[in-house]
CSV table of C-alpha atoms in Angstrom, one decimal:
chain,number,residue,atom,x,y,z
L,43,UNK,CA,-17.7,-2.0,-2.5
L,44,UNK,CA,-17.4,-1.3,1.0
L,45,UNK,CA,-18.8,1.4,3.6
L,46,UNK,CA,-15.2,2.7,4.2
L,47,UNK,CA,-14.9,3.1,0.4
L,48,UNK,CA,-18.0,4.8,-0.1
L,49,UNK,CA,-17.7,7.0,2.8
L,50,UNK,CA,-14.4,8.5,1.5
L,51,UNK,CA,-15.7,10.5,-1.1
L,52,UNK,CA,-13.3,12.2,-3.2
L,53,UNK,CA,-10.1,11.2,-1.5
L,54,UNK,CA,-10.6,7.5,-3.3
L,55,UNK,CA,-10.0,9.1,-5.9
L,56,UNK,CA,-6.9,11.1,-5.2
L,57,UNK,CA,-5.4,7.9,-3.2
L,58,UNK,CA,-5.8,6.1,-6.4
L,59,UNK,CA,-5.3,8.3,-9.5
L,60,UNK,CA,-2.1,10.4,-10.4
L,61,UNK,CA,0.2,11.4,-13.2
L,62,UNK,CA,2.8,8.8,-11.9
L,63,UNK,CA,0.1,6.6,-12.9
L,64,UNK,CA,-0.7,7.4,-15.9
L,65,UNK,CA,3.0,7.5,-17.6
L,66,UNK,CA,3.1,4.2,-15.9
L,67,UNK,CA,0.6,3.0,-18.2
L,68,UNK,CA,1.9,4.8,-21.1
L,69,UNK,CA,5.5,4.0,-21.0
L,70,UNK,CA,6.3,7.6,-20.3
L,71,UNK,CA,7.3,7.4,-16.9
L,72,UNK,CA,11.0,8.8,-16.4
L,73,UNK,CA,13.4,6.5,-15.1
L,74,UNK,CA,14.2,8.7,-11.9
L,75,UNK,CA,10.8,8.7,-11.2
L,76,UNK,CA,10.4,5.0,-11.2
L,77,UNK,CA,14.1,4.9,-9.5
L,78,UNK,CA,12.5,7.0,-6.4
L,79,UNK,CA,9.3,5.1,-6.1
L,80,UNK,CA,10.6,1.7,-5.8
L,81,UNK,CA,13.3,3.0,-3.2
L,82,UNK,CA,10.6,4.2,-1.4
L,83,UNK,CA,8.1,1.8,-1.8
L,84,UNK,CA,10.9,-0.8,-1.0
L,85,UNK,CA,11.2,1.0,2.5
L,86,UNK,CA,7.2,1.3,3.1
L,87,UNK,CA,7.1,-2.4,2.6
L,88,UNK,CA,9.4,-3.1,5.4
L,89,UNK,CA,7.5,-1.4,7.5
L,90,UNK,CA,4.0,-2.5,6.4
L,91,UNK,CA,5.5,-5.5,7.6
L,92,UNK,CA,6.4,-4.3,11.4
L,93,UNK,CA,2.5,-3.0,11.1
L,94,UNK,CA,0.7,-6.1,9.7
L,95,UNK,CA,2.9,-8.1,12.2
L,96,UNK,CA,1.4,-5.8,15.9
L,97,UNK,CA,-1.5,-5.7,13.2
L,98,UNK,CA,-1.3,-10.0,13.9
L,99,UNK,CA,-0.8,-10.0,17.6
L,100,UNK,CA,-4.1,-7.8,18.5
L,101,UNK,CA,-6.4,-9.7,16.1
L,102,UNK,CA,-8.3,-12.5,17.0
L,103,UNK,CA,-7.5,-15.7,16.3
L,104,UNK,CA,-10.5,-16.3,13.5
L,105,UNK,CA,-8.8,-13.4,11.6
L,106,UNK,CA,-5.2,-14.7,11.5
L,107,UNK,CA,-5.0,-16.7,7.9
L,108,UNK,CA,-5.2,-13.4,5.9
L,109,UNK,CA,-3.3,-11.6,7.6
L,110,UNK,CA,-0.9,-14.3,7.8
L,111,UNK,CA,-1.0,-14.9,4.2
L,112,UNK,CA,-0.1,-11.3,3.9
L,113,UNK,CA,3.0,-11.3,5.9
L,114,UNK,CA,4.1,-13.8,3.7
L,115,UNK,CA,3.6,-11.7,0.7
L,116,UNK,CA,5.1,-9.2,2.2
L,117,UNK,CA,8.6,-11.5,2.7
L,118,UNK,CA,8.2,-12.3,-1.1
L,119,UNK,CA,7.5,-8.7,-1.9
L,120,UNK,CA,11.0,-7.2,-0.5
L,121,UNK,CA,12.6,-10.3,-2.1
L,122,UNK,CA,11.2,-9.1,-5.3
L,123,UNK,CA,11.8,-5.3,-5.3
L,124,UNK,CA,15.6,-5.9,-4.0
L,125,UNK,CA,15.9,-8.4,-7.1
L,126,UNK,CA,14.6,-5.3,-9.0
L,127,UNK,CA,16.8,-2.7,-7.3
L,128,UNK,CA,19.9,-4.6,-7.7
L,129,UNK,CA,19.3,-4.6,-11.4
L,130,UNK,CA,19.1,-0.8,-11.7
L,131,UNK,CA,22.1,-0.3,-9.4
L,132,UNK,CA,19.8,1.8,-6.9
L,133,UNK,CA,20.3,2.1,-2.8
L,134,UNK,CA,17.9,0.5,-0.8
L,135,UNK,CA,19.5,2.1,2.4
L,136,UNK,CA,18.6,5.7,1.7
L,137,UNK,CA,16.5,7.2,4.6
L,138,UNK,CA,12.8,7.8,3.6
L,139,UNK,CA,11.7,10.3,1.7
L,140,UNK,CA,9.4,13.1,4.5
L,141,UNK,CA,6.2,11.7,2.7
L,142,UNK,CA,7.2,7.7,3.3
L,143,UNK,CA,8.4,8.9,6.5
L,144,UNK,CA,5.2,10.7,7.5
L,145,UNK,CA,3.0,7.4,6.4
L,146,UNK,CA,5.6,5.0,8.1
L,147,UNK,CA,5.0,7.0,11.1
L,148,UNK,CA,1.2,7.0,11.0
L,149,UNK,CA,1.5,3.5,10.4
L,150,UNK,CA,3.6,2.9,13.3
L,151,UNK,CA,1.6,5.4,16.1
L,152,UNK,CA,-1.7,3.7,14.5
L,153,UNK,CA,-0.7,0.0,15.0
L,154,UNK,CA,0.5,0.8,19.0
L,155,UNK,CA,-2.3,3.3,19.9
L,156,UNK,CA,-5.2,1.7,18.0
L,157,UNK,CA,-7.7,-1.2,18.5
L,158,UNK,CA,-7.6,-4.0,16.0
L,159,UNK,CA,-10.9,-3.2,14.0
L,160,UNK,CA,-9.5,0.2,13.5
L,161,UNK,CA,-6.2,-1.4,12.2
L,162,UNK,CA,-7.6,-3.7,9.9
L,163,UNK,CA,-9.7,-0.5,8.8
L,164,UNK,CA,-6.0,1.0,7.7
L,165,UNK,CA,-4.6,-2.0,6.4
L,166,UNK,CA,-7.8,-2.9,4.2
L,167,UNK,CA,-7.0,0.6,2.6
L,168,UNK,CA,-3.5,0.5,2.0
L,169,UNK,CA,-4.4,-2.6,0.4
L,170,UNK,CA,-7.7,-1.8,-1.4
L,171,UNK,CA,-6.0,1.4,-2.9
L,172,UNK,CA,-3.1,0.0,-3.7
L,173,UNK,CA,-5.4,-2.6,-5.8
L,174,UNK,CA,-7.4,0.2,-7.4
L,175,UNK,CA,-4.7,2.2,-9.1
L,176,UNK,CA,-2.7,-0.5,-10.4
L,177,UNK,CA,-5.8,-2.7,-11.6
L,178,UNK,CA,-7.1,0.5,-13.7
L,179,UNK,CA,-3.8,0.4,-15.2
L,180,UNK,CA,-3.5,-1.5,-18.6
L,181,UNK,CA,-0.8,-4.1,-18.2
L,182,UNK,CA,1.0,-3.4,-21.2
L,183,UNK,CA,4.5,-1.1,-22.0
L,184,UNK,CA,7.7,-1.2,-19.9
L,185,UNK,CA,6.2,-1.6,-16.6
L,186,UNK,CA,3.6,-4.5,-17.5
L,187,UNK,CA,4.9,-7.0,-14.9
L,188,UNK,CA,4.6,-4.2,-12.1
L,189,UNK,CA,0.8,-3.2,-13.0
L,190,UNK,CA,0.1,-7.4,-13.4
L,191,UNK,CA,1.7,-7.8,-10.3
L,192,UNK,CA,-0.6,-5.7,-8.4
L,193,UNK,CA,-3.8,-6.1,-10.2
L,194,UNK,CA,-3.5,-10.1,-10.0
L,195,UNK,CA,-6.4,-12.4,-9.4
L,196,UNK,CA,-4.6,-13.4,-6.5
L,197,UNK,CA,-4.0,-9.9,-5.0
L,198,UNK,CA,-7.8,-8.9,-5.6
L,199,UNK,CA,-8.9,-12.5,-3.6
L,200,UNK,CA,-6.5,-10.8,-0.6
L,201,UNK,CA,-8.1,-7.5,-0.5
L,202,UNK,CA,-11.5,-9.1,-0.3
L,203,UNK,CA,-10.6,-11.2,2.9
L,204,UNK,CA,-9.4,-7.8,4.2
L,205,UNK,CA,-12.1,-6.0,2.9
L,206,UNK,CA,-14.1,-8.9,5.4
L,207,UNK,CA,-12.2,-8.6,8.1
L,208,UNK,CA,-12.8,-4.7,8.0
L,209,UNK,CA,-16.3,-5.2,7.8
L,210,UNK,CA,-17.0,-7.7,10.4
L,211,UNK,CA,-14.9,-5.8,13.0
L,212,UNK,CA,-16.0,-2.1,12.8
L,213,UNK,CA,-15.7,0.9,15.1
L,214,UNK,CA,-16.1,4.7,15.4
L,215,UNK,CA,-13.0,5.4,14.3
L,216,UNK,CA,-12.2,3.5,11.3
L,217,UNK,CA,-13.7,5.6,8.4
L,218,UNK,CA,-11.3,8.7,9.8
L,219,UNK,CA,-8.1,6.2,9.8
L,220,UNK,CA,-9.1,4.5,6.6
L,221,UNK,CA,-9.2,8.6,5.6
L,222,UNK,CA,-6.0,9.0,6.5
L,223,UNK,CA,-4.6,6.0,4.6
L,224,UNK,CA,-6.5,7.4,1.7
L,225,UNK,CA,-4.1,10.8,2.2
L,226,UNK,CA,-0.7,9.3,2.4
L,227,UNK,CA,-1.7,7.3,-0.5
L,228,UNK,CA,-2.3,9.8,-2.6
L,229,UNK,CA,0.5,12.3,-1.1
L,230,UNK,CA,2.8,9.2,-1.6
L,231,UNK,CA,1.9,8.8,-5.5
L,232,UNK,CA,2.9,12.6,-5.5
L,233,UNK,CA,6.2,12.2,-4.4
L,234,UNK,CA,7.0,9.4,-6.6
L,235,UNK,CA,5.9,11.2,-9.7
L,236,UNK,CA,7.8,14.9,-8.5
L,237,UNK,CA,10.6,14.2,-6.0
């Protein structure tokens, strides 16, 4: 477990635990909910990508191969959720909802206005929480592939290079960003589950 984890207290929690979660693992999750999250999800993804990618040109060059890696997860990712949303029928082209819009933002400010340790402080905890509340999910019911897709062997091994990263290159400021991830995580699982 890392510093930045520890040091968070109770907002690990929240970032990582809520009822959208829960019916998720039950099978009780209603379809509008599920409809709004992966809209919304689909259009923080895009722009995790613009992040990792400044996120890329301000690291150093013995941190590139995981970030890398993750761009190139990323590219898969939006393949796979507009597979997904063309199945249900759902607009991908809707603007953000004001919570996605508030962590796209912070997101965007953070990668132009921050050194690199400090952004690879933010990105190890969108990943890590991410990781965390889909991994304490059992990957069963309607949405098994979804909770197997983010709790995979090979997801965890990514999060630990991050988790690295964040560890090796430290500053002041990181535990208050990684914070702040920790908020927009949780007050992003709170829009999914009530609109």
């Amino acid at each position: 477990m890392s510093d930045l984890l520890q040091s968070a207290g109770p907002l690990w929690h929240d970032a990582t635990h809520s009822p959208f979660l829960t019916a998720a693992a039950d099978g009780t999750l209603p379809a509008p909910a599920f409809q709004r999250w992966l809209a919304q999800d689909y259009l923080f993804a895009k722009s995790l990508t613009a992040f990792q990618a400044i996120v890329l040109a301000k690291i150093p060059r013995s941190c590139h191969k995981p970030v890398i890696a993750g761009l190139a997860a990323l590219d898969s990712e939006l393949d796979w959720f507009e597979s997904h949303a063309a199945r249900l029928q759902l607009d991908l082209d809707l603007p953000p909802h004001p919570a996605c819009r508030r962590y796209i933002d912070f997101l965007m400010r953070t990668a132009y206005t921050q050194p690199y340790p400090v952004l690879l402080a933010v990105l190890y905890g969108v990943e890590a929480s991410y990781l965390a509340a889909w991994s304490a999910l059992p990957p069963q019911g309607p949405y098994r592939e979804f909770i197997e897709r983010w709790s995979s062997h090979a997801f965890q091994q990514y999060v630990d290079a991050l988790r690295a990263l964040a560890e090796q290159h430290t500053h002041p400021a990181a535990q208050e960003y990684f914070n702040r991830v920790l908020v927009h995580e949780r007050d992003f699982w709170q829009m999914s589950w009530e609109g």
